[in-house]
Every structure is written in C-alpha cells, then in structure tokens.
mmCIF file of C-alpha atoms and ligand atoms in Angstrom:
data_model
loop_
_atom_site.group_PDB
_atom_site.id
_atom_site.type_symbol
_atom_site.label_atom_id
_atom_site.label_comp_id
_atom_site.label_asym_id
_atom_site.label_seq_id
_atom_site.Cartn_x
_atom_site.Cartn_y
_atom_site.Cartn_z
ATOM 1 C CA MET A 1 12.743 -6.552 -2.516
ATOM 2 C CA THR A 2 13.402 -7.001 1.197
ATOM 3 C CA ASP A 3 10.400 -5.314 3.168
ATOM 4 C CA SER A 4 6.937 -6.617 2.797
ATOM 5 C CA LEU A 5 5.895 -5.492 -0.597
ATOM 6 C CA LEU A 6 2.455 -4.042 -0.292
ATOM 7 C CA THR A 7 0.322 -2.439 2.366
ATOM 8 C CA ASN A 8 -2.274 -5.265 1.759
ATOM 9 C CA GLY A 9 -2.119 -5.763 -1.874
ATOM 10 C CA THR A 10 -5.729 -4.953 -2.612
ATOM 11 C CA PHE A 11 -5.515 -1.581 -4.339
ATOM 12 C CA PHE A 12 -5.567 -2.226 -8.141
ATOM 13 C CA PHE A 13 -6.578 1.360 -9.043
ATOM 14 C CA PRO A 14 -4.906 2.695 -12.223
ATOM 15 C CA GLY A 15 -3.195 5.568 -10.390
ATOM 16 C CA PRO A 16 -2.639 6.351 -7.785
ATOM 17 C CA THR A 17 -1.413 2.767 -7.147
ATOM 18 C CA GLU A 18 -0.424 1.089 -4.100
ATOM 19 C CA VAL A 19 2.627 2.369 -2.100
ATOM 20 C CA ARG A 20 4.741 0.033 0.031
ATOM 21 C CA PRO A 21 4.832 0.720 3.722
ATOM 22 C CA ALA A 22 8.628 1.692 3.856
ATOM 23 C CA VAL A 23 7.889 4.414 1.324
ATOM 24 C CA LEU A 24 4.865 5.655 3.114
ATOM 25 C CA ALA A 25 6.957 5.750 6.411
ATOM 26 C CA ALA A 26 9.590 7.973 4.828
ATOM 27 C CA LEU A 27 6.983 10.652 4.413
ATOM 28 C CA THR A 28 7.089 11.313 8.162
ATOM 29 C CA GLN A 29 10.830 12.226 8.313
ATOM 30 C CA PRO A 30 11.544 15.707 9.651
ATOM 31 C CA MET A 31 12.304 18.571 7.305
ATOM 32 C CA ILE A 32 15.709 19.375 5.867
ATOM 33 C CA ALA A 33 16.925 22.485 4.084
ATOM 34 C CA HIS A 34 16.487 22.272 0.372
ATOM 35 C CA ARG A 35 19.450 24.443 -0.354
ATOM 36 C CA GLY A 36 22.129 22.172 1.509
ATOM 37 C CA PRO A 37 24.364 19.107 1.261
ATOM 38 C CA ALA A 38 21.769 16.630 2.609
ATOM 39 C CA PHE A 39 19.104 17.577 0.094
ATOM 40 C CA GLU A 40 21.722 17.616 -2.842
ATOM 41 C CA SER A 41 22.979 14.140 -1.983
ATOM 42 C CA MET A 42 19.535 12.861 -1.838
ATOM 43 C CA TYR A 43 18.721 14.425 -5.143
ATOM 44 C CA GLY A 44 21.941 12.956 -6.466
ATOM 45 C CA ARG A 45 20.832 9.464 -5.445
ATOM 46 C CA MET A 46 17.493 10.020 -6.993
ATOM 47 C CA GLN A 47 19.140 11.075 -10.151
ATOM 48 C CA ASP A 48 21.234 7.961 -10.446
ATOM 49 C CA ALA A 49 18.102 5.798 -10.167
ATOM 50 C CA LEU A 50 15.939 8.039 -12.387
ATOM 51 C CA GLN A 51 18.547 7.873 -15.162
ATOM 52 C CA VAL A 52 18.393 3.981 -15.083
ATOM 53 C CA ILE A 53 14.578 4.363 -15.154
ATOM 54 C CA PHE A 54 14.468 6.593 -18.134
ATOM 55 C CA GLY A 55 17.586 5.040 -19.878
ATOM 56 C CA THR A 56 19.488 8.202 -20.118
ATOM 57 C CA THR A 57 22.607 10.080 -19.114
ATOM 58 C CA ARG A 58 20.653 13.380 -19.203
ATOM 59 C CA PRO A 59 19.515 15.079 -15.922
ATOM 60 C CA VAL A 60 16.127 14.087 -14.865
ATOM 61 C CA TYR A 61 14.018 16.970 -13.684
ATOM 62 C CA VAL A 62 11.833 16.509 -10.524
ATOM 63 C CA SER A 63 8.857 18.728 -10.472
ATOM 64 C CA SER A 64 6.699 19.303 -7.317
ATOM 65 C CA SER A 65 3.434 18.916 -9.313
ATOM 66 C CA SER A 66 1.316 16.211 -10.853
ATOM 67 C CA ALA A 67 2.264 15.066 -14.350
ATOM 68 C CA THR A 68 0.051 17.563 -15.983
ATOM 69 C CA GLY A 69 2.460 20.209 -15.006
ATOM 70 C CA LEU A 70 5.269 18.755 -17.009
ATOM 71 C CA MET A 71 2.866 18.099 -20.042
ATOM 72 C CA GLU A 72 2.443 21.976 -19.854
ATOM 73 C CA ALA A 73 6.139 22.416 -19.672
ATOM 74 C CA ALA A 74 6.678 20.262 -22.658
ATOM 75 C CA VAL A 75 4.207 22.366 -24.680
ATOM 76 C CA ARG A 76 5.480 25.832 -23.470
ATOM 77 C CA SER A 77 9.064 24.900 -24.389
ATOM 78 C CA ALA A 78 8.196 23.233 -27.790
ATOM 79 C CA PRO A 79 9.797 24.776 -30.826
ATOM 80 C CA ALA A 80 7.761 27.596 -32.581
ATOM 81 C CA GLY A 81 5.180 26.309 -35.068
ATOM 82 C CA ARG A 82 2.103 24.058 -35.297
ATOM 83 C CA ILE A 83 1.703 21.152 -32.874
ATOM 84 C CA LEU A 84 -0.034 17.977 -33.923
ATOM 85 C CA SER A 85 -1.594 15.922 -31.094
ATOM 86 C CA ILE A 86 -2.270 12.261 -31.575
ATOM 87 C CA VAL A 87 -5.515 11.734 -29.625
ATOM 88 C CA ASN A 88 -6.683 8.219 -28.949
ATOM 89 C CA GLY A 89 -8.142 8.679 -25.365
ATOM 90 C CA ALA A 90 -8.712 11.123 -22.509
ATOM 91 C CA PHE A 91 -4.992 11.857 -21.571
ATOM 92 C CA SER A 92 -3.802 12.357 -25.042
ATOM 93 C CA ALA A 93 -6.843 14.680 -25.454
ATOM 94 C CA ARG A 94 -5.583 16.588 -22.415
ATOM 95 C CA PHE A 95 -2.187 17.146 -24.213
ATOM 96 C CA ALA A 96 -4.263 18.663 -27.074
ATOM 97 C CA ALA A 97 -6.159 20.891 -24.574
ATOM 98 C CA ILE A 98 -2.858 22.185 -23.163
ATOM 99 C CA VAL A 99 -1.710 23.142 -26.624
ATOM 100 C CA GLN A 100 -4.945 25.130 -26.847
ATOM 101 C CA ALA A 101 -4.621 26.479 -23.301
ATOM 102 C CA CYS A 102 -1.117 27.741 -24.021
ATOM 103 C CA ALA A 103 -2.386 29.479 -27.093
ATOM 104 C CA ARG A 104 -0.311 27.391 -29.391
ATOM 105 C CA ASP A 105 -1.584 26.496 -32.855
ATOM 106 C CA GLY A 106 -2.556 22.966 -32.878
ATOM 107 C CA ASP A 107 -4.344 20.234 -34.618
ATOM 108 C CA VAL A 108 -5.688 16.840 -33.419
ATOM 109 C CA LEU A 109 -5.072 13.582 -35.204
ATOM 110 C CA ASP A 110 -7.987 11.631 -33.972
ATOM 111 C CA VAL A 111 -7.534 7.866 -33.459
ATOM 112 C CA GLU A 112 -10.415 5.501 -32.447
ATOM 113 C CA TRP A 113 -10.395 4.941 -28.637
ATOM 114 C CA GLY A 114 -8.863 1.384 -28.063
ATOM 115 C CA LYS A 115 -6.548 1.835 -30.966
ATOM 116 C CA ALA A 116 -2.947 2.985 -31.514
ATOM 117 C CA ILE A 117 -2.161 5.481 -34.320
ATOM 118 C CA ASP A 118 -1.461 3.865 -37.783
ATOM 119 C CA LEU A 119 2.150 4.979 -38.443
ATOM 120 C CA ASP A 120 1.470 5.427 -42.146
ATOM 121 C CA VAL A 121 -1.411 7.758 -41.395
ATOM 122 C CA LEU A 122 0.794 9.730 -39.130
ATOM 123 C CA ALA A 123 3.672 9.922 -41.633
ATOM 124 C CA GLU A 124 1.200 11.107 -44.303
ATOM 125 C CA ARG A 125 -0.220 13.835 -42.099
ATOM 126 C CA LEU A 126 3.232 15.110 -41.268
ATOM 127 C CA ARG A 127 4.293 15.149 -44.827
ATOM 128 C CA GLY A 128 1.146 17.119 -45.738
ATOM 129 C CA MET A 129 1.675 19.940 -43.442
ATOM 130 C CA ARG A 130 4.724 21.390 -41.491
ATOM 131 C CA TYR A 131 4.531 20.731 -37.688
ATOM 132 C CA ALA A 132 6.967 21.746 -34.986
ATOM 133 C CA ALA A 133 5.951 19.185 -32.501
ATOM 134 C CA VAL A 134 3.872 15.984 -31.973
ATOM 135 C CA THR A 135 2.246 15.080 -28.672
ATOM 136 C CA VAL A 136 1.544 11.393 -27.894
ATOM 137 C CA ALA A 137 0.534 9.265 -24.984
ATOM 138 C CA HIS A 138 2.861 6.271 -24.558
ATOM 139 C CA SER A 139 0.403 4.284 -22.520
ATOM 140 C CA GLU A 140 -3.196 5.907 -22.905
ATOM 141 C CA THR A 141 -4.465 5.106 -19.249
ATOM 142 C CA SER A 142 -8.173 5.769 -20.292
ATOM 143 C CA THR A 143 -8.207 2.795 -22.753
ATOM 144 C CA GLY A 144 -5.102 0.745 -21.880
ATOM 145 C CA VAL A 145 -3.542 1.327 -25.357
ATOM 146 C CA LEU A 146 0.335 1.250 -25.857
ATOM 147 C CA THR A 147 1.781 3.343 -28.647
ATOM 148 C CA ASP A 148 5.226 2.717 -30.123
ATOM 149 C CA ILE A 149 6.670 6.107 -29.187
ATOM 150 C CA ARG A 150 10.016 5.063 -30.782
ATOM 151 C CA ALA A 151 8.462 4.810 -34.133
ATOM 152 C CA VAL A 152 6.241 7.891 -33.606
ATOM 153 C CA THR A 153 9.548 9.804 -32.658
ATOM 154 C CA ARG A 154 11.281 8.628 -35.660
ATOM 155 C CA ILE A 155 8.610 9.556 -38.062
ATOM 156 C CA ALA A 156 8.300 13.027 -36.332
ATOM 157 C CA HIS A 157 12.111 13.516 -36.851
ATOM 158 C CA GLU A 158 11.779 12.604 -40.505
ATOM 159 C CA ASN A 159 9.452 15.348 -40.945
ATOM 160 C CA GLY A 160 11.306 18.020 -39.047
ATOM 161 C CA ALA A 161 9.178 17.740 -35.776
ATOM 162 C CA VAL A 162 10.063 16.976 -32.159
ATOM 163 C CA CYS A 163 8.048 14.465 -30.194
ATOM 164 C CA LEU A 164 6.525 15.215 -26.664
ATOM 165 C CA VAL A 165 5.847 11.870 -24.907
ATOM 166 C CA ASP A 166 3.516 11.549 -22.098
ATOM 167 C CA SER A 167 4.723 8.277 -20.557
ATOM 168 C CA VAL A 168 2.921 8.689 -17.207
ATOM 169 C CA THR A 169 1.782 4.978 -17.079
ATOM 170 C CA GLY A 170 4.707 3.919 -19.328
ATOM 171 C CA VAL A 171 7.919 4.798 -17.444
ATOM 172 C CA GLY A 172 8.705 2.018 -15.086
ATOM 173 C CA ALA A 173 6.305 -0.458 -16.703
ATOM 174 C CA ALA A 174 6.733 -0.228 -20.426
ATOM 175 C CA GLU A 175 10.146 -0.292 -22.245
ATOM 176 C CA LEU A 176 11.462 3.240 -22.740
ATOM 177 C CA ARG A 177 15.072 4.003 -23.642
ATOM 178 C CA PHE A 178 15.369 7.768 -23.800
ATOM 179 C CA ASP A 179 18.943 7.969 -25.145
ATOM 180 C CA GLU A 180 18.953 5.035 -27.450
ATOM 181 C CA TRP A 181 15.613 5.853 -28.894
ATOM 182 C CA GLU A 182 16.644 9.582 -29.404
ATOM 183 C CA LEU A 183 13.539 10.840 -27.653
ATOM 184 C CA ASP A 184 13.193 14.574 -27.236
ATOM 185 C CA PHE A 185 11.020 14.949 -24.160
ATOM 186 C CA ALA A 186 9.445 12.300 -21.993
ATOM 187 C CA LEU A 187 7.512 12.681 -18.661
ATOM 188 C CA THR A 188 5.915 10.679 -15.935
ATOM 189 C CA GLY A 189 4.197 11.128 -12.554
ATOM 190 C CA SER A 190 5.060 9.537 -9.273
ATOM 191 C CA GLN A 191 1.677 7.864 -8.565
ATOM 192 C CA LYS A 192 1.513 5.367 -11.444
ATOM 193 C CA ALA A 193 4.103 2.770 -12.454
ATOM 194 C CA LEU A 194 6.682 4.128 -9.983
ATOM 195 C CA ALA A 195 4.374 3.410 -7.069
ATOM 196 C CA LEU A 196 5.020 6.671 -5.246
ATOM 197 C CA PRO A 197 2.362 8.837 -3.652
ATOM 198 C CA PRO A 198 1.052 11.470 -5.954
ATOM 199 C CA GLY A 199 2.668 14.879 -6.154
ATOM 200 C CA LEU A 200 5.854 14.468 -8.233
ATOM 201 C CA ALA A 201 6.458 14.466 -11.837
ATOM 202 C CA PHE A 202 9.689 13.405 -13.666
ATOM 203 C CA ALA A 203 10.911 14.428 -17.129
ATOM 204 C CA VAL A 204 13.874 14.239 -19.329
ATOM 205 C CA ALA A 205 14.712 16.461 -22.192
ATOM 206 C CA SER A 206 17.296 16.072 -24.980
ATOM 207 C CA LYS A 207 20.146 18.553 -24.995
ATOM 208 C CA ALA A 208 19.004 19.854 -28.243
ATOM 209 C CA PHE A 209 15.445 20.284 -27.001
ATOM 210 C CA VAL A 210 16.543 22.342 -24.011
ATOM 211 C CA GLU A 211 18.838 24.450 -26.250
ATOM 212 C CA GLN A 212 15.990 25.421 -28.647
ATOM 213 C CA ALA A 213 13.639 25.930 -25.564
ATOM 214 C CA GLY A 214 15.835 28.870 -24.538
ATOM 215 C CA ALA A 215 14.547 30.732 -27.629
ATOM 216 C CA GLN A 216 10.837 30.226 -26.723
ATOM 217 C CA HIS A 217 9.279 33.124 -25.010
ATOM 218 C CA ALA A 218 6.156 31.781 -23.541
ATOM 219 C CA ARG A 219 7.961 29.226 -21.230
ATOM 220 C CA GLY A 220 6.336 30.766 -18.104
ATOM 221 C CA LEU A 221 8.193 30.538 -14.971
ATOM 222 C CA TYR A 222 7.184 27.409 -12.712
ATOM 223 C CA PHE A 223 7.298 24.995 -15.586
ATOM 224 C CA ASP A 224 10.440 26.353 -17.281
ATOM 225 C CA ILE A 225 12.582 23.470 -18.367
ATOM 226 C CA VAL A 226 15.503 25.681 -18.914
ATOM 227 C CA GLU A 227 15.313 26.393 -15.133
ATOM 228 C CA PHE A 228 14.784 22.709 -14.324
ATOM 229 C CA GLU A 229 17.979 21.922 -16.409
ATOM 230 C CA THR A 230 20.041 24.573 -14.547
ATOM 231 C CA TYR A 231 19.140 23.480 -11.189
ATOM 232 C CA ALA A 232 19.182 19.677 -11.873
ATOM 233 C CA LEU A 233 22.682 19.921 -12.839
ATOM 234 C CA ARG A 234 23.448 21.209 -9.330
ATOM 235 C CA ASN A 235 21.243 18.478 -7.750
ATOM 236 C CA GLN A 236 18.697 21.126 -6.831
ATOM 237 C CA THR A 237 15.171 22.309 -7.772
ATOM 238 C CA PRO A 238 14.216 25.888 -8.927
ATOM 239 C CA ASN A 239 11.765 26.298 -6.052
ATOM 240 C CA THR A 240 11.041 24.654 -2.775
ATOM 241 C CA PRO A 241 10.460 21.043 -3.496
ATOM 242 C CA ALA A 242 7.851 18.693 -1.856
ATOM 243 C CA ILE A 243 10.679 17.480 0.430
ATOM 244 C CA SER A 244 8.476 14.829 2.079
ATOM 245 C CA LEU A 245 7.731 13.317 -1.360
ATOM 246 C CA PHE A 246 11.506 13.386 -2.142
ATOM 247 C CA PHE A 247 12.158 11.311 1.095
ATOM 248 C CA ALA A 248 9.597 8.666 -0.327
ATOM 249 C CA ALA A 249 11.313 8.803 -3.783
ATOM 250 C CA ASP A 250 14.675 8.368 -2.181
ATOM 251 C CA VAL A 251 13.430 5.045 -0.750
ATOM 252 C CA GLN A 252 11.523 3.846 -3.716
ATOM 253 C CA LEU A 253 13.562 4.711 -6.768
ATOM 254 C CA PRO A 254 16.595 2.646 -5.737
ATOM 255 C CA PHE A 255 14.245 -0.417 -5.321
ATOM 256 C CA ILE A 256 13.106 0.165 -8.961
ATOM 257 C CA ALA A 257 16.621 0.476 -10.295
ATOM 258 C CA ALA A 258 17.753 -2.567 -8.364
ATOM 259 C CA GLU A 259 14.924 -4.699 -9.938
ATOM 260 C CA THR A 260 16.429 -3.710 -13.222
ATOM 261 C CA MET A 261 14.305 -2.317 -15.947
ATOM 262 C CA ALA A 262 14.251 -5.511 -18.023
ATOM 263 C CA VAL A 263 12.809 -7.432 -14.990
ATOM 264 C CA ARG A 264 10.326 -4.711 -14.179
ATOM 265 C CA TRP A 265 9.039 -4.477 -17.723
ATOM 266 C CA ALA A 266 8.669 -8.343 -17.953
ATOM 267 C CA ARG A 267 6.882 -8.374 -14.737
ATOM 268 C CA HIS A 268 4.512 -5.787 -15.978
ATOM 269 C CA ALA A 269 4.042 -7.606 -19.336
ATOM 270 C CA ALA A 270 3.203 -10.786 -17.311
ATOM 271 C CA MET A 271 0.461 -9.175 -15.301
ATOM 272 C CA ALA A 272 -1.048 -7.540 -18.468
ATOM 273 C CA LYS A 273 -1.091 -10.778 -20.365
ATOM 274 C CA ARG A 274 -2.625 -12.526 -17.346
ATOM 275 C CA THR A 275 -5.366 -9.933 -17.140
ATOM 276 C CA CYS A 276 -6.152 -10.114 -20.798
ATOM 277 C CA ASP A 277 -6.297 -13.922 -20.618
ATOM 278 C CA TRP A 278 -8.560 -13.727 -17.461
ATOM 279 C CA VAL A 279 -10.864 -11.480 -19.300
ATOM 280 C CA ASP A 280 -11.149 -13.908 -22.294
ATOM 281 C CA ALA A 281 -11.930 -16.743 -19.901
ATOM 282 C CA LEU A 282 -14.494 -14.778 -17.899
ATOM 283 C CA SER A 283 -16.102 -13.686 -21.250
ATOM 284 C CA ALA A 284 -16.129 -17.154 -22.664
ATOM 285 C CA ARG A 285 -18.150 -18.211 -19.405
ATOM 286 C CA HIS A 286 -20.765 -15.473 -19.981
ATOM 287 C CA GLY A 287 -21.436 -15.729 -23.840
ATOM 288 C CA GLY A 288 -18.698 -13.218 -24.972
ATOM 289 C CA ALA A 289 -19.983 -10.431 -22.837
ATOM 290 C CA LEU A 290 -16.743 -8.685 -21.954
ATOM 291 C CA GLU A 291 -13.778 -7.532 -23.891
ATOM 292 C CA VAL A 292 -10.484 -5.902 -23.554
ATOM 293 C CA ALA A 293 -10.610 -2.425 -24.949
ATOM 294 C CA ALA A 294 -7.274 -2.191 -26.507
ATOM 295 C CA THR A 295 -6.508 -4.004 -29.668
ATOM 296 C CA PRO A 296 -4.098 -7.095 -29.383
ATOM 297 C CA GLY A 297 -0.462 -6.045 -29.959
ATOM 298 C CA HIS A 298 -1.144 -2.579 -28.584
ATOM 299 C CA ARG A 299 -1.939 -3.259 -25.032
ATOM 300 C CA SER A 300 -0.475 -1.397 -22.108
ATOM 301 C CA PRO A 301 1.463 -3.319 -19.526
ATOM 302 C CA SER A 302 0.264 -1.256 -16.808
ATOM 303 C CA VAL A 303 -3.489 -0.826 -17.120
ATOM 304 C CA THR A 304 -6.281 -2.979 -18.748
ATOM 305 C CA SER A 305 -9.649 -1.372 -19.751
ATOM 306 C CA ILE A 306 -12.450 -3.906 -20.028
ATOM 307 C CA GLY A 307 -15.690 -3.282 -21.842
ATOM 308 C CA LEU A 308 -18.811 -4.358 -20.065
ATOM 309 C CA PRO A 309 -22.107 -5.839 -21.193
ATOM 310 C CA SER A 310 -24.921 -3.393 -21.370
ATOM 311 C CA SER A 311 -26.729 -5.354 -18.537
ATOM 312 C CA ILE A 312 -24.285 -4.094 -15.767
ATOM 313 C CA THR A 313 -22.585 -0.694 -15.005
ATOM 314 C CA GLY A 314 -19.050 0.203 -14.022
ATOM 315 C CA SER A 315 -20.204 1.282 -10.463
ATOM 316 C CA THR A 316 -22.075 -1.976 -9.919
ATOM 317 C CA VAL A 317 -18.979 -3.906 -10.683
ATOM 318 C CA LEU A 318 -16.697 -1.839 -8.547
ATOM 319 C CA ALA A 319 -18.979 -2.085 -5.659
ATOM 320 C CA ALA A 320 -19.249 -5.796 -5.960
ATOM 321 C CA VAL A 321 -15.396 -6.151 -6.273
ATOM 322 C CA ALA A 322 -15.098 -3.886 -3.134
ATOM 323 C CA GLN A 323 -17.301 -6.349 -1.162
ATOM 324 C CA HIS A 324 -14.487 -8.922 -1.814
ATOM 325 C CA GLY A 325 -11.882 -6.432 -0.450
ATOM 326 C CA PHE A 326 -10.332 -5.131 -3.663
ATOM 327 C CA THR A 327 -10.266 -1.836 -5.279
ATOM 328 C CA ILE A 328 -10.239 -1.479 -9.121
ATOM 329 C CA GLY A 329 -11.018 1.588 -11.330
ATOM 330 C CA SER A 330 -13.965 2.796 -13.191
ATOM 331 C CA GLY A 331 -13.828 3.525 -16.742
ATOM 332 C CA TYR A 332 -12.554 6.943 -17.766
ATOM 333 C CA GLY A 333 -14.264 9.870 -19.349
ATOM 334 C CA LYS A 334 -16.948 8.792 -21.861
ATOM 335 C CA ASN A 335 -16.460 5.239 -20.959
ATOM 336 C CA ARG A 336 -16.989 5.685 -17.209
ATOM 337 C CA GLU A 337 -20.000 3.380 -16.810
ATOM 338 C CA THR A 338 -19.473 1.114 -19.832
ATOM 339 C CA SER A 339 -15.974 -0.116 -18.752
ATOM 340 C CA ILE A 340 -13.807 -0.865 -15.704
ATOM 341 C CA ARG A 341 -10.009 -0.619 -15.545
ATOM 342 C CA ILE A 342 -7.600 -2.743 -13.624
ATOM 343 C CA GLY A 343 -4.263 -1.091 -12.749
ATOM 344 C CA HIS A 344 -1.541 -3.613 -12.540
ATOM 345 C CA MET A 345 1.471 -1.549 -12.186
ATOM 346 C CA GLY A 346 4.029 -0.333 -9.637
ATOM 347 C CA ASP A 347 4.965 -2.883 -7.054
ATOM 348 C CA HIS A 348 2.023 -5.273 -7.773
ATOM 349 C CA THR A 349 2.946 -8.915 -8.432
ATOM 350 C CA LEU A 350 1.480 -11.728 -10.489
ATOM 351 C CA GLU A 351 0.536 -13.471 -7.194
ATOM 352 C CA GLY A 352 -1.275 -10.439 -5.893
ATOM 353 C CA LEU A 353 -2.955 -9.933 -9.164
ATOM 354 C CA GLU A 354 -4.328 -13.457 -8.980
ATOM 355 C CA ARG A 355 -5.981 -12.725 -5.744
ATOM 356 C CA CYS A 356 -7.588 -9.596 -7.170
ATOM 357 C CA LEU A 357 -8.843 -11.418 -10.357
ATOM 358 C CA ALA A 358 -10.265 -14.196 -8.056
ATOM 359 C CA ALA A 359 -12.202 -11.434 -6.315
ATOM 360 C CA CYS A 360 -13.398 -10.036 -9.653
ATOM 361 C CA ASP A 361 -14.363 -13.528 -10.735
ATOM 362 C CA LEU A 362 -16.676 -13.811 -7.677
ATOM 363 C CA ALA A 363 -18.098 -10.378 -8.370
ATOM 364 C CA PHE A 364 -18.784 -10.950 -12.022
ATOM 365 C CA ASP A 365 -20.172 -14.482 -11.691
ATOM 366 C CA ALA A 366 -22.762 -13.067 -9.301
ATOM 367 C CA LEU A 367 -23.602 -10.172 -11.373
ATOM 368 C CA LEU A 368 -23.876 -11.916 -14.685
ATOM 369 C CA ARG A 369 -25.583 -15.009 -13.233
HETATM 370 C C1 LIG B 401 -2.476 9.959 -14.865
HETATM 371 C C2 LIG B 401 -2.037 10.525 -16.086
HETATM 372 C C3 LIG B 401 -1.913 11.779 -16.437
HETATM 373 C C4 LIG B 401 -2.264 12.927 -15.449
HETATM 374 O O1 LIG B 401 -1.427 12.895 -14.495
HETATM 375 P P1 LIG B 401 -1.637 13.867 -13.210
HETATM 376 O O2 LIG B 401 -0.447 13.340 -12.452
HETATM 377 O O3 LIG B 401 -2.985 13.592 -12.624
HETATM 378 O O4 LIG B 401 -1.460 15.224 -13.614
HETATM 379 C C5 LIG B 401 -1.552 12.155 -17.648
HETATM 380 N N1 LIG B 401 -1.337 11.226 -18.681
HETATM 381 C C6 LIG B 401 -1.466 9.837 -18.392
HETATM 382 C C7 LIG B 401 -1.309 8.878 -19.412
HETATM 383 C C8 LIG B 401 -1.864 9.514 -17.099
HETATM 384 O O5 LIG B 401 -2.031 8.188 -16.861
#
C-alpha cells in the first residue's frame, strides 16, 4: 500500500465504506470509448484481479448496477423449479423478495436474526421437498452473521439444487474460493469490502450454471448472465458501462490482489475480533448492557451489529460518536434503533479501527453514565 490509505479514516459505515484518495481521483479521468482497445485492456486487468479476489478462473461479470441487480440476475437465470431462500436478516430477505418479484415459486427457511442456518435443518428441508435453487447471504450485513456457504452449497448439491450466494459483504473480507468450493453463482457490490464507490456489481457463475441459464426464458435483458458471459470473454460489457467507476476499479482491484486474499481475510478477521472484544469490555463496564448480535463462531469479518440497552437509541449513539468525528452505522430494518453497526471492511486497518473504537468509548461512557 503506497499511497495514503484513507481519506481521513473516520468512515466506519457498513457500506458504502471509505474509498482511498487515489481511487476517488481516478473518477475524474476523461471518457474513453467502451468498444475499443483501451477499455478492453482495462477490463482485462480488472479480470485478472477479480479472478484472484473470487478464487476462480471463470470470467467475472462487471455490472453497472448496485449488487441487487445481480441478485435479480441470479434468480432469473436459476434452473426451473422451486427456490428456497435461507432468511436470517434483511438482505437474505431481499433475495426471497426478488424470487417473489420475478414470479418464481419460492419458500422461505426462516432463521432467527443473529444466527446462521443449522445445516441439519437445511439438509432435512431439502430432502423433504425438491428445490432447484437455494439463496443465501454469505455475510448478512443487517446482523453481522457469517454463513458457511461452502457447506450450504454442498448440501444443496447433494439434493439436486444449485446455490445462489449473496457475498456482498463477504467477497474481499471473508474467505471465498469459487472454484475450489464448487460454487454455482456468487456476487458482490463495489461499495462494501472492495472499498470502491457504489455503482458496480461483480459476479461469477460456474460453466454449468451458465449453460443451464441459456434454457431459462425469463432472464430479461439487462441482467442476462448469458450476455454478461459472452461479452466478458471479449473483455467487454453488454451495454455502456459506468466508465468512471471502471477507472476507479482499475486502480483499486490490483491493490487488493497485491495484498493477497489470505492477508486481507486475516486483516478483516482481526478487525472483527477486536470489535467483538471491545464490545465485551464496554459491556462489562456497564453491567452487561451491550452485546454482539451474531452468535460466536458465526461472526462476519466485515460488520459487527451491536445490541443496545433499552435506555439509549441507535440515533443517540450515532450522534454522540459523530461528535467525536467518526461515522458508524445504525441498525438495519427492524433493529434500526435497538442496535448499531460498525463496518470494519475494505481498506480499514486495525490502527484506524482503534481510533474509531476510542471515539465510541467516549460516546458510550457519556451516554451510559
Ligand atoms: C449492501 C448489500 C446488498 C445490497 O446491495 P446494493 O448494492 O445496495 O444493491 C445486498 N446484500 C448484502 C449482504 C449487502 O450487504
């Protein structure tokens, strides 16, 4: 990491996250033609880095949309039949909502918020009814729960289903090895653990998944993965891409690949552990008033959701932390006021996180006095 890492290292929001100055500067470059050698070689460089990031030799699709677009792409190109959605928070619930919106037959396998799916329960459900696909959130950003997507995919395969993985706060922070784990479809967004501005989404599909997708007739046009595959193989995109965001990605993705995924995963794991230890210490000072929402052993490396005592609201905490110069996130969905979330992903470091947690300490100690 050669340039100064962070704009100022104060933005611990769980997406978008902080973007380094060199990446922001790349956004101001003049336009280039998207059907031409300059664009194609840029896309080629991005492919090289993205393949390292996803652990794949497959082409990586780059969509000029937010991540939700590629969640819809996954559902629209899934094999015919019922889709089972594992729902343990707001984003996995969105996957289930997309299944409905695309008029696919779907069922929800509800898991208590804060928990990961019990793999035996999943296996039993899949044995009891024939499903064509399973949807799952790798890192459920609303609660900070990490799910073992390798095991979920294996169980899906044992029961004749494919697995569609939303790894929006996973890819780049949590271990994910697309080829080795024999995943079918995995997607992420630019604004989370890849520390890019919002507006791009990235996905990989297995060869078999793309082949069967060709037979699905409701793929639509903008999010058709068969089109993405065809164009990606030529280092192009089906439509006019968000060229400025590609310039930014062309700067950032090689930084990520150069850090190496093992080092990056370890850095994120260390930030998550530090945050959870900090919550425990803070809670101990205040009579056990706070707790990490996700169960131990299933905690996301990129985001920690923290349950608050009933005496304070999320907005009060955010305002107090802001007074000390740091931005953290509110709770999400039904937990908006009863929890807060700290996003420790992307280019953030343990040292930067310490400063954020020190600011949070000051805020909490004043509020809970
Ligand atoms: C942020 C997020 C999304 C939605 O991404 P958009 O880019 O806003 O469409 C989906 N899933 C998870 C797990 C996320 O964290």
